[in-house]
Tab-separated table of C-alpha atoms (C1' of nucleotides) in Angstrom:
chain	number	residue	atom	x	y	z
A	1111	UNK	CA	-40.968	-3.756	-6.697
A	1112	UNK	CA	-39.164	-1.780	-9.660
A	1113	UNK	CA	-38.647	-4.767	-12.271
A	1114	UNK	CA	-38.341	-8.256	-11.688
A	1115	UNK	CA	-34.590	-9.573	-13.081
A	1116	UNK	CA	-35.303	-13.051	-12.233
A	1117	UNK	CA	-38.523	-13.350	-14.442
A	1118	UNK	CA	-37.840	-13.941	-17.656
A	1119	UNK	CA	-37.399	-10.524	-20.128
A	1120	UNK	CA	-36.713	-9.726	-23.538
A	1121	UNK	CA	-34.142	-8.074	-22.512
A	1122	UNK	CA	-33.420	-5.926	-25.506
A	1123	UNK	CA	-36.549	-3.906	-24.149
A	1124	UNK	CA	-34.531	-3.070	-20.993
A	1125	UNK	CA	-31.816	-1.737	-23.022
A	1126	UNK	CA	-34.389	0.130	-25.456
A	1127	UNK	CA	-36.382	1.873	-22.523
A	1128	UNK	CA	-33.133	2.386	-20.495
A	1129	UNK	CA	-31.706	4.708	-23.748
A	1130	UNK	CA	-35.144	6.178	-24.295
A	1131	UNK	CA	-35.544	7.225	-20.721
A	1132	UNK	CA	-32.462	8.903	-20.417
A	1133	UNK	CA	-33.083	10.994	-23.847
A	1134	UNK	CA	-35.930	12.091	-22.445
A	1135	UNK	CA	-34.947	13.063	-19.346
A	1136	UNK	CA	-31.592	14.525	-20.620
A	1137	UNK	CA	-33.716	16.690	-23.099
A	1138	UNK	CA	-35.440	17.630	-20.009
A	1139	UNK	CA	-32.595	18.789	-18.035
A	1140	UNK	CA	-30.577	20.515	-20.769
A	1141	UNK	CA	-27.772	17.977	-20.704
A	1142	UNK	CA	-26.321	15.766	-23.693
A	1143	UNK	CA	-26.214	12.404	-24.051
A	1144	UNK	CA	-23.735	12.487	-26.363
A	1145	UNK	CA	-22.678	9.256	-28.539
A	1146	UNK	CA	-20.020	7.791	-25.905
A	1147	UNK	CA	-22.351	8.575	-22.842
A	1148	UNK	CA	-25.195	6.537	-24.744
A	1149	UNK	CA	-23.219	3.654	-25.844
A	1150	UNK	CA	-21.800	3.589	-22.068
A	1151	UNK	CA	-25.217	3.297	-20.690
A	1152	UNK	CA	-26.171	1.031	-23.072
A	1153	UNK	CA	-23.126	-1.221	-22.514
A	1154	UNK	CA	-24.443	-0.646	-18.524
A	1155	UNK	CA	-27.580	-2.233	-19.641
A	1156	UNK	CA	-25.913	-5.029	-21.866
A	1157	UNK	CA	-27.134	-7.165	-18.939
A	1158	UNK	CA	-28.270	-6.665	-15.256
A	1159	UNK	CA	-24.527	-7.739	-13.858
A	1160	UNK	CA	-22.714	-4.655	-12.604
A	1161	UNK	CA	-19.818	-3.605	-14.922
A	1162	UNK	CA	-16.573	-2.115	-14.119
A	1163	UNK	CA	-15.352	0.775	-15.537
A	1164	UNK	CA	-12.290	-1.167	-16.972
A	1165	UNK	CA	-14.543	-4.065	-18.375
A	1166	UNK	CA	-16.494	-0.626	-20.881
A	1167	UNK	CA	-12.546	0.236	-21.834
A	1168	UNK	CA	-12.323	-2.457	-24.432
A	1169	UNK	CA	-15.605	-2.358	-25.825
A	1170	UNK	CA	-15.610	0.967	-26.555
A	1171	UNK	CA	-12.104	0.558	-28.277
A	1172	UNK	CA	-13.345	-2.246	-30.660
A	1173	UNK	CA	-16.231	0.685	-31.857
A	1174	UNK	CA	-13.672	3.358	-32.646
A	1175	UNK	CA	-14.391	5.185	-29.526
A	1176	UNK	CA	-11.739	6.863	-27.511
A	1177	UNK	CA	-10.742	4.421	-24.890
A	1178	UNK	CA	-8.773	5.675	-22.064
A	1179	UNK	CA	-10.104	5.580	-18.348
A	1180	UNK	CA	-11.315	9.322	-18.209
A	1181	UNK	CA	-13.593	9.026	-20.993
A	1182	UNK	CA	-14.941	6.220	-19.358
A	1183	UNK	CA	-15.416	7.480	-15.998
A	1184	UNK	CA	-16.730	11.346	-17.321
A	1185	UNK	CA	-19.582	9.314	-18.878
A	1186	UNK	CA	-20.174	6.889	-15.548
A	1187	UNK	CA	-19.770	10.395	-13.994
A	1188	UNK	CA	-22.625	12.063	-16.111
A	1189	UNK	CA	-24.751	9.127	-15.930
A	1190	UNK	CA	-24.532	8.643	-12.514
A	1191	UNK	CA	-24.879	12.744	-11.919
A	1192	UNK	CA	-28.461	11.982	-13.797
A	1193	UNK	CA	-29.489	9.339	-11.895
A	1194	UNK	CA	-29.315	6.826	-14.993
A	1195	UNK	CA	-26.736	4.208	-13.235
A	1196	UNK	CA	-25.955	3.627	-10.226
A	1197	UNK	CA	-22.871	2.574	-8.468
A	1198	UNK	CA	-22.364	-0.390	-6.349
A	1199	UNK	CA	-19.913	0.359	-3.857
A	1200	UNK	CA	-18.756	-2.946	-2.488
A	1201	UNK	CA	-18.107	-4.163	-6.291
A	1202	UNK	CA	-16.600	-1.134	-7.732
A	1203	UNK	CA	-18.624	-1.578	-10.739
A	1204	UNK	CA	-21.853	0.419	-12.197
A	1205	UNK	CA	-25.243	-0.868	-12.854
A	1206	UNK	CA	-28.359	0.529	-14.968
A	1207	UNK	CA	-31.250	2.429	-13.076
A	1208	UNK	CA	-34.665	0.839	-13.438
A	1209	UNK	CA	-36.304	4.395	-12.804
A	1210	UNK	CA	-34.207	7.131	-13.242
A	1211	UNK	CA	-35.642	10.900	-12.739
A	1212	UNK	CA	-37.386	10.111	-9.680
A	1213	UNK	CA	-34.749	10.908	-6.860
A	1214	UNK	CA	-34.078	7.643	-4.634
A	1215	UNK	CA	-31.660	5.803	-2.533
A	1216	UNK	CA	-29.666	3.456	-4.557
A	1217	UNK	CA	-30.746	0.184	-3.130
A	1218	UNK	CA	-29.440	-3.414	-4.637
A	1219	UNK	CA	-29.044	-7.075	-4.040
A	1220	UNK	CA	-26.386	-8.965	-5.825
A	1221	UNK	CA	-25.926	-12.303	-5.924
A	1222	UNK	CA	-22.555	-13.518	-4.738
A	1223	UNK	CA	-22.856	-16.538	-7.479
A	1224	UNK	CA	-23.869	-15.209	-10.753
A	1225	UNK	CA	-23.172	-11.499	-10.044
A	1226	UNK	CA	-26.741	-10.291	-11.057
A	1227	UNK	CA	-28.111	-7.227	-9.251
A	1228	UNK	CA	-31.943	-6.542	-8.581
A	1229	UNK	CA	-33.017	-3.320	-7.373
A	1230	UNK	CA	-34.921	-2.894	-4.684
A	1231	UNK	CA	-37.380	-0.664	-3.636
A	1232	UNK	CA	-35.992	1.418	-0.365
A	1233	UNK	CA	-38.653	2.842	1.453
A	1234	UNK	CA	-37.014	1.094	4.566
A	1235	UNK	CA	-33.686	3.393	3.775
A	1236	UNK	CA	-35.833	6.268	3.588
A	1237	UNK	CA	-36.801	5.174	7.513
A	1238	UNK	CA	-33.160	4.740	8.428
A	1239	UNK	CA	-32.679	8.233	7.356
A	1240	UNK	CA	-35.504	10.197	9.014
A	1241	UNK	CA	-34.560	8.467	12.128
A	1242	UNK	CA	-31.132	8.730	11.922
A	1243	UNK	CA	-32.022	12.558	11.462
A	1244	UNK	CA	-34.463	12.706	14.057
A	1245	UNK	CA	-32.186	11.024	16.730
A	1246	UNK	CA	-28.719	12.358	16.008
A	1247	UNK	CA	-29.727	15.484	14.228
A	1248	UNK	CA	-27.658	14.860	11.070
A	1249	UNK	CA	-28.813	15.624	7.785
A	1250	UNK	CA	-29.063	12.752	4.930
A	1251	UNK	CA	-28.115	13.712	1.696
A	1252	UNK	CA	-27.806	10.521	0.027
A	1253	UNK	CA	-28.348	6.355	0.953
A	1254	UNK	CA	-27.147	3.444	-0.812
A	1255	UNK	CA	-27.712	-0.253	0.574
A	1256	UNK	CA	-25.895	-3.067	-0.745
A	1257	UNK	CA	-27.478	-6.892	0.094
A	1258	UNK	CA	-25.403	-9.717	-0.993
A	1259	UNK	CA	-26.514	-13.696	-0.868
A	1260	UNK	CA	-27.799	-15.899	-3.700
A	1261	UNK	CA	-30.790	-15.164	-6.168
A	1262	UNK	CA	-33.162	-17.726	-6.981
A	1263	UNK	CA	-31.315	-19.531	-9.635
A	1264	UNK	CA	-28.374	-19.566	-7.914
A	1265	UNK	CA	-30.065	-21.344	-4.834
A	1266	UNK	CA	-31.780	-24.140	-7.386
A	1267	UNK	CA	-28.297	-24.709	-9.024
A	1268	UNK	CA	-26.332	-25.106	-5.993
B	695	UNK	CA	-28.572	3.395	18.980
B	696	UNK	CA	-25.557	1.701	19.460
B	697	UNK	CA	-22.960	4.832	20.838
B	698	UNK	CA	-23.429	8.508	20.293
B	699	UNK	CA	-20.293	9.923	18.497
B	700	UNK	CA	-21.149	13.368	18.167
B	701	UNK	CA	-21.505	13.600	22.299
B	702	UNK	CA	-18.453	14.469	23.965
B	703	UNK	CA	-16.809	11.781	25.558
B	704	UNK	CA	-13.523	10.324	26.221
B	705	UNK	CA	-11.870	8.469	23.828
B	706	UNK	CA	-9.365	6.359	25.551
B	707	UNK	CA	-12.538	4.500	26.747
B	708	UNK	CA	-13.416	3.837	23.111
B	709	UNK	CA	-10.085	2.142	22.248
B	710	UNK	CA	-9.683	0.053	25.684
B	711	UNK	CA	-13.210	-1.133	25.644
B	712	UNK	CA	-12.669	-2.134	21.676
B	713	UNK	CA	-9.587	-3.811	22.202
B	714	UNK	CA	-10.773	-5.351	25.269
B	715	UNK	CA	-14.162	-6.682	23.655
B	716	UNK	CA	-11.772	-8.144	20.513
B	717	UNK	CA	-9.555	-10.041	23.441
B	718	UNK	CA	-12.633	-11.558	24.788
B	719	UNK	CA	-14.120	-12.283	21.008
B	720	UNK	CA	-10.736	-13.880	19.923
B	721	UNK	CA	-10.192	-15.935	23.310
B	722	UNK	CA	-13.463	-16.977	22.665
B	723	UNK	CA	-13.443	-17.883	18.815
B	724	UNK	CA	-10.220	-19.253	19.476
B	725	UNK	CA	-8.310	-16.916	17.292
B	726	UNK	CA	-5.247	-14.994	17.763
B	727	UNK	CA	-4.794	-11.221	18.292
B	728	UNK	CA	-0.962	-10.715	17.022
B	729	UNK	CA	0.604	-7.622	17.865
B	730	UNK	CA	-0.030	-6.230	14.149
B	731	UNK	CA	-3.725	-7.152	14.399
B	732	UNK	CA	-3.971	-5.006	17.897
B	733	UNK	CA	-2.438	-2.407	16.820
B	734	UNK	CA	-4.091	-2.049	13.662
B	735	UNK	CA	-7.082	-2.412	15.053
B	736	UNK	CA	-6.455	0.400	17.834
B	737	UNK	CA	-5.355	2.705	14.929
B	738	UNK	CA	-8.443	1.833	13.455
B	739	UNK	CA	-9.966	3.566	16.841
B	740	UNK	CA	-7.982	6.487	16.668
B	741	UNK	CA	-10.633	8.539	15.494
B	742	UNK	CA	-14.369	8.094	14.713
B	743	UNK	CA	-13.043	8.464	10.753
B	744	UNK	CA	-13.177	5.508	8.558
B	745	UNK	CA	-9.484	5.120	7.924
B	746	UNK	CA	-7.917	3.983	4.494
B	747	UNK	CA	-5.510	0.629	4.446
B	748	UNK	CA	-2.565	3.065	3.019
B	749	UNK	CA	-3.169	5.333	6.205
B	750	UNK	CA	-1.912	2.798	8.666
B	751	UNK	CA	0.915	1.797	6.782
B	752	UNK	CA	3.155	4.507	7.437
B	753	UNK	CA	2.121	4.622	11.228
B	754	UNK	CA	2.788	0.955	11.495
B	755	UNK	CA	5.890	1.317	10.001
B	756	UNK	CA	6.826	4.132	12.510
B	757	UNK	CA	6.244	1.244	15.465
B	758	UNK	CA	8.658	-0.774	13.527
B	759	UNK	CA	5.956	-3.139	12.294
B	760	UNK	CA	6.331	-4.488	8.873
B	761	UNK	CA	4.364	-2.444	6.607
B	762	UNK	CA	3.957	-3.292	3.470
B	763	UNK	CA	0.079	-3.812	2.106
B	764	UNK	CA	-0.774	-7.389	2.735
B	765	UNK	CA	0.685	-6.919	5.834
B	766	UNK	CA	-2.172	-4.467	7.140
B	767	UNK	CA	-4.699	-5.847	4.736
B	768	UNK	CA	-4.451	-9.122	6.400
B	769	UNK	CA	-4.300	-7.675	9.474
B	770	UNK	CA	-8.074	-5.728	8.286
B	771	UNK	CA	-9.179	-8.765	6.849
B	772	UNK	CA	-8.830	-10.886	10.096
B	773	UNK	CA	-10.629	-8.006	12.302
B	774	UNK	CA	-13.575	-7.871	9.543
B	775	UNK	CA	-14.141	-11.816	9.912
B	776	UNK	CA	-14.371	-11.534	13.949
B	777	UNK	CA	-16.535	-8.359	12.786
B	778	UNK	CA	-14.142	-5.857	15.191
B	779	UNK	CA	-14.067	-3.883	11.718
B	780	UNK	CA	-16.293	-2.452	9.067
B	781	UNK	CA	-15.262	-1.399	5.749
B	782	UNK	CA	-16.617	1.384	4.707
B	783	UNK	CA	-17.057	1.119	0.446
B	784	UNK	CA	-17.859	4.369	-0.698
B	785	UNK	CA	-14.402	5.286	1.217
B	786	UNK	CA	-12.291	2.438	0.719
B	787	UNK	CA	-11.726	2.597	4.625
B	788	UNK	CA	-12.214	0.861	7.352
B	789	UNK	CA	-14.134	1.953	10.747
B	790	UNK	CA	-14.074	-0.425	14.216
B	791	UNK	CA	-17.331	-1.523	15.303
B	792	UNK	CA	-19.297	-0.698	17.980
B	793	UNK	CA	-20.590	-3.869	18.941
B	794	UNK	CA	-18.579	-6.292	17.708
B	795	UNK	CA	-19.983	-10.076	18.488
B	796	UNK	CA	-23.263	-9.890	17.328
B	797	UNK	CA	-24.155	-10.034	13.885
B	798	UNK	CA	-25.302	-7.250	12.103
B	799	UNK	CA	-25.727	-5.724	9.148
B	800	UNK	CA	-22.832	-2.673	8.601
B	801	UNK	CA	-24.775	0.643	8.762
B	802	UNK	CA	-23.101	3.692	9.549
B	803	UNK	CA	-23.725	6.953	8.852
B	804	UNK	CA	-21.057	9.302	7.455
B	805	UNK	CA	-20.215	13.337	7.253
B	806	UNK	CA	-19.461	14.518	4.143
B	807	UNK	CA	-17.871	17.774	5.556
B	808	UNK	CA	-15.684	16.000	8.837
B	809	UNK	CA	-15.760	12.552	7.618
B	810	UNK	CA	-16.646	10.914	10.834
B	811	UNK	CA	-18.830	7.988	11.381
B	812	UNK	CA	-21.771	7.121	12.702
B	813	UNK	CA	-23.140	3.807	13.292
B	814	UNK	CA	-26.733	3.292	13.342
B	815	UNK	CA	-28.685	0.508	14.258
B	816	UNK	CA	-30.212	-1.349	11.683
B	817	UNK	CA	-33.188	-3.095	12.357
B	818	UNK	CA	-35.250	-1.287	8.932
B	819	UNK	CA	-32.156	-2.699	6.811
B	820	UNK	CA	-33.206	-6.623	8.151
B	821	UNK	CA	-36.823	-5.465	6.865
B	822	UNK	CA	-35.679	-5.072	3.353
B	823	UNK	CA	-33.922	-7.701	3.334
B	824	UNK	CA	-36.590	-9.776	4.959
B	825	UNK	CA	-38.861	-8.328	2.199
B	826	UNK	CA	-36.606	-8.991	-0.629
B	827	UNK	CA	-36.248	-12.596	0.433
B	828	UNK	CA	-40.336	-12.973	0.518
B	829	UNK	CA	-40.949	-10.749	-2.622
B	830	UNK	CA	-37.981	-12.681	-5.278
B	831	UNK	CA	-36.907	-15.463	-3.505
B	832	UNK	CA	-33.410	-14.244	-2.602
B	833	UNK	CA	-31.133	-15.494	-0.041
B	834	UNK	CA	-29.491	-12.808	1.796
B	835	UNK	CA	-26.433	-13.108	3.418
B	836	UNK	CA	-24.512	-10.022	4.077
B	837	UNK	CA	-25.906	-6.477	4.261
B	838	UNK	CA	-24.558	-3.104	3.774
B	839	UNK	CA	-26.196	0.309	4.412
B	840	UNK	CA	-24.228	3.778	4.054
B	841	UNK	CA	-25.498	7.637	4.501
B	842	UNK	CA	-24.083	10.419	3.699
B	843	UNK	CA	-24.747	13.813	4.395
B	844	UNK	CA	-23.818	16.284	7.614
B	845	UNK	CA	-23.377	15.461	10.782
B	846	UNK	CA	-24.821	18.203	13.610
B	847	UNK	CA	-21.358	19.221	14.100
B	848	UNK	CA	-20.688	20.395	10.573
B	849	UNK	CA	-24.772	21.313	10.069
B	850	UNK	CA	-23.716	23.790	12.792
B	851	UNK	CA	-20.423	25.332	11.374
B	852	UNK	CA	-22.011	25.964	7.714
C	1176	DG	C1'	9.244	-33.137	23.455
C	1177	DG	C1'	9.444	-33.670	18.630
C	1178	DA	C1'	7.319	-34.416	13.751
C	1179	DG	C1'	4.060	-32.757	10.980
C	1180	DA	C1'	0.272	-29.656	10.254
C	1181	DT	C1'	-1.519	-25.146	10.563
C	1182	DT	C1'	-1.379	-20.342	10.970
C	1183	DA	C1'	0.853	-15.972	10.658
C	1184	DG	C1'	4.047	-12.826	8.694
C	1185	DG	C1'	7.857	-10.998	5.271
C	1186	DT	C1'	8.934	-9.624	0.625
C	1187	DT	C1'	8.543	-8.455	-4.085
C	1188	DA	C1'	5.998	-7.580	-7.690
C	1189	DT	C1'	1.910	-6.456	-10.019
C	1190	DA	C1'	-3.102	-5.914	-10.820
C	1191	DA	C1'	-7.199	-3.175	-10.565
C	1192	DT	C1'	-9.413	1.098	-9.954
C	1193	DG	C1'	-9.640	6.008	-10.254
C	1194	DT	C1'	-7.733	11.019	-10.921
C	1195	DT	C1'	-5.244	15.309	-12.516
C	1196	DG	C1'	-3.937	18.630	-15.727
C	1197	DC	C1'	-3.868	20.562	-19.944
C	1198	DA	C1'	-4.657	21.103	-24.837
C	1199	DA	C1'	-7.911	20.597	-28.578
C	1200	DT	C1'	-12.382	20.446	-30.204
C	1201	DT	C1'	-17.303	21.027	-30.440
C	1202	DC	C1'	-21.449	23.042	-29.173
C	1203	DT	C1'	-24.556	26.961	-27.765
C	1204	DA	C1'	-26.247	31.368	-27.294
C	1205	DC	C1'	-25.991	35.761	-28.327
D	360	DG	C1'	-19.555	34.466	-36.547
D	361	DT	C1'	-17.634	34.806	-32.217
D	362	DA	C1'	-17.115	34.362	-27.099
D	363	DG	C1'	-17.763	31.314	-23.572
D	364	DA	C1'	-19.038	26.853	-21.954
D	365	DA	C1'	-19.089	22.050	-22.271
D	366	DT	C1'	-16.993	18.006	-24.004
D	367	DT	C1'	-13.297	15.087	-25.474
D	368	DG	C1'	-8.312	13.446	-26.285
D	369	DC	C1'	-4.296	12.311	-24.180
D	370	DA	C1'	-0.429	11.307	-21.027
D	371	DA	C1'	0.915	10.687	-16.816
D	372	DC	C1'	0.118	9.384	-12.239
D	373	DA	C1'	-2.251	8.227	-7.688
D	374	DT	C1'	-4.626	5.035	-4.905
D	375	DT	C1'	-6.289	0.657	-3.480
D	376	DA	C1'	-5.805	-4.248	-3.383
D	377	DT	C1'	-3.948	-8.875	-4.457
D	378	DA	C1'	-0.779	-12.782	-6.112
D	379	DA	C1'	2.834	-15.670	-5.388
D	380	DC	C1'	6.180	-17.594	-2.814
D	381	DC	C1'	8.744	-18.230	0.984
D	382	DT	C1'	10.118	-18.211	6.186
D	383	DA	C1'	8.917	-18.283	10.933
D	384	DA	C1'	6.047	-19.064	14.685
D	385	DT	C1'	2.570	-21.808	16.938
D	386	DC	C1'	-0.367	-25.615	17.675
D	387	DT	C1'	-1.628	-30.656	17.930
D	388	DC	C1'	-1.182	-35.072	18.804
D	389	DC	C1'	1.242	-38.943	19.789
DNA sequence: GGAGATTAGGTTATAATGTTGCAATTCTAC
DNA sequence: GTAGAATTGCAACATTATAACCTAATCTCC
């Protein structure tokens, strides 16, 4: 399993490693992480809850940055283009990558109460695919799998 | 697999049988399948091509239907709860299902190039979520699983 | 078969999410 | 340092979805 979200975390670490990884790997790949593209992914990490686009707007207007939806969405874009967020479909909203660089379905569960999302590890999605390709003869190019129910805390509380 | 789109076949069959099957589900669930909610859901069938809320509005509206966008929305809401009707995220559209009645998980697989759909049986997306119950604890409750990529079709004509 | 409850649909407006196009700036590599 | 590429600023707009409120149809139960 990538990272446990439900274990307690310091979770200024997450943030920390999340910026760190993506300098390195943008260093690797010739690409910039300029200042709004960094404080977008770190705003991504601010917790493990998927954001919406619209929800970064405002924070990024209170720090001086340029606020209007294309900035927004040309960093989601980048990030997402380097594998360092991905994006939950069903929520319309973006979430940090727990290991970007290595190529991988995107692969989630979100809990309907508190909104937290856990990645998952997808080697199951990797099946659907081969025999999705093996039996119909398409070709896969990318996977994402969305579970929804409660997490552990959410169960307890209820 | 659940219904092999890419094989010829014809396609009247596929809208009878789907709005026959949603007679029988609703007679059976005791619901109600208004002329709006038929015919959206056999526009739905038109094609194999997840089809976006604002499609049908102008077709309805050619029937002399209402169409304004809680008109079809509520029509697309009611087929998703009797599960005659998948959305489709990554698309903001909306597919009919191939097996409507049973419970499953939504898994479809869809062409990049054509933008038909697939969809797949799912039995390796109940493993993860199986898994992810026993490895954090979660409850899952809905599942989603979307490819993209080529379909043979489109593989062919490249 | 009629009163009250429930469900469905009509209508208007608006919210939420995402994109296009173009000009201005900054960076990079030669 | 200058050309070309990448990035950002900005304004407008496109698309998708929902809220709120009301009317009409249908069902239920006596």
């Amino acid at each position: 399993m990538t990272q446990n979200v439900y274990k307690a975390h310091d979770h200024h670490v997450c943030i920390d490693s999340a910026v760190s990884r993506a300098r390195a790997l943008c260093e690797e790949q010739g690409a910039r992480l300029t200042p709004v593209r960094q404080r977008v992914l770190e705003l991504v990490w601010a917790n493990h809850k998927p954001v919406g686009a619209y929800d970064l707007l405002p924070k990024l207007a209170e720090e001086g940055f340029n606020s209007a939806p294309p900035t927004v969405y040309r960093a989601l874009d980048f990030l997402l283009d380097l594998g360092l967020v991905h994006r939950i479909s069903s929520l319309n909203a973006f979430i940090g990558c727990t290991h970007p660089g290595e190529a991988h379905p995107s692969c989630f569960f979100v809990c309907r109460e508190c909104g937290e999302a856990q990645e998952l590890d997808a080697e199951q999605v990797n099946t659907i695919a081969r025999q999705a390709e093996a039996m119909l003869g398409v070709k896969v190019e990318q996977q994402m799998t969305e579970l929804m129910g409660l997490c552990p805390r959410c169960q307890a509380s209820a």
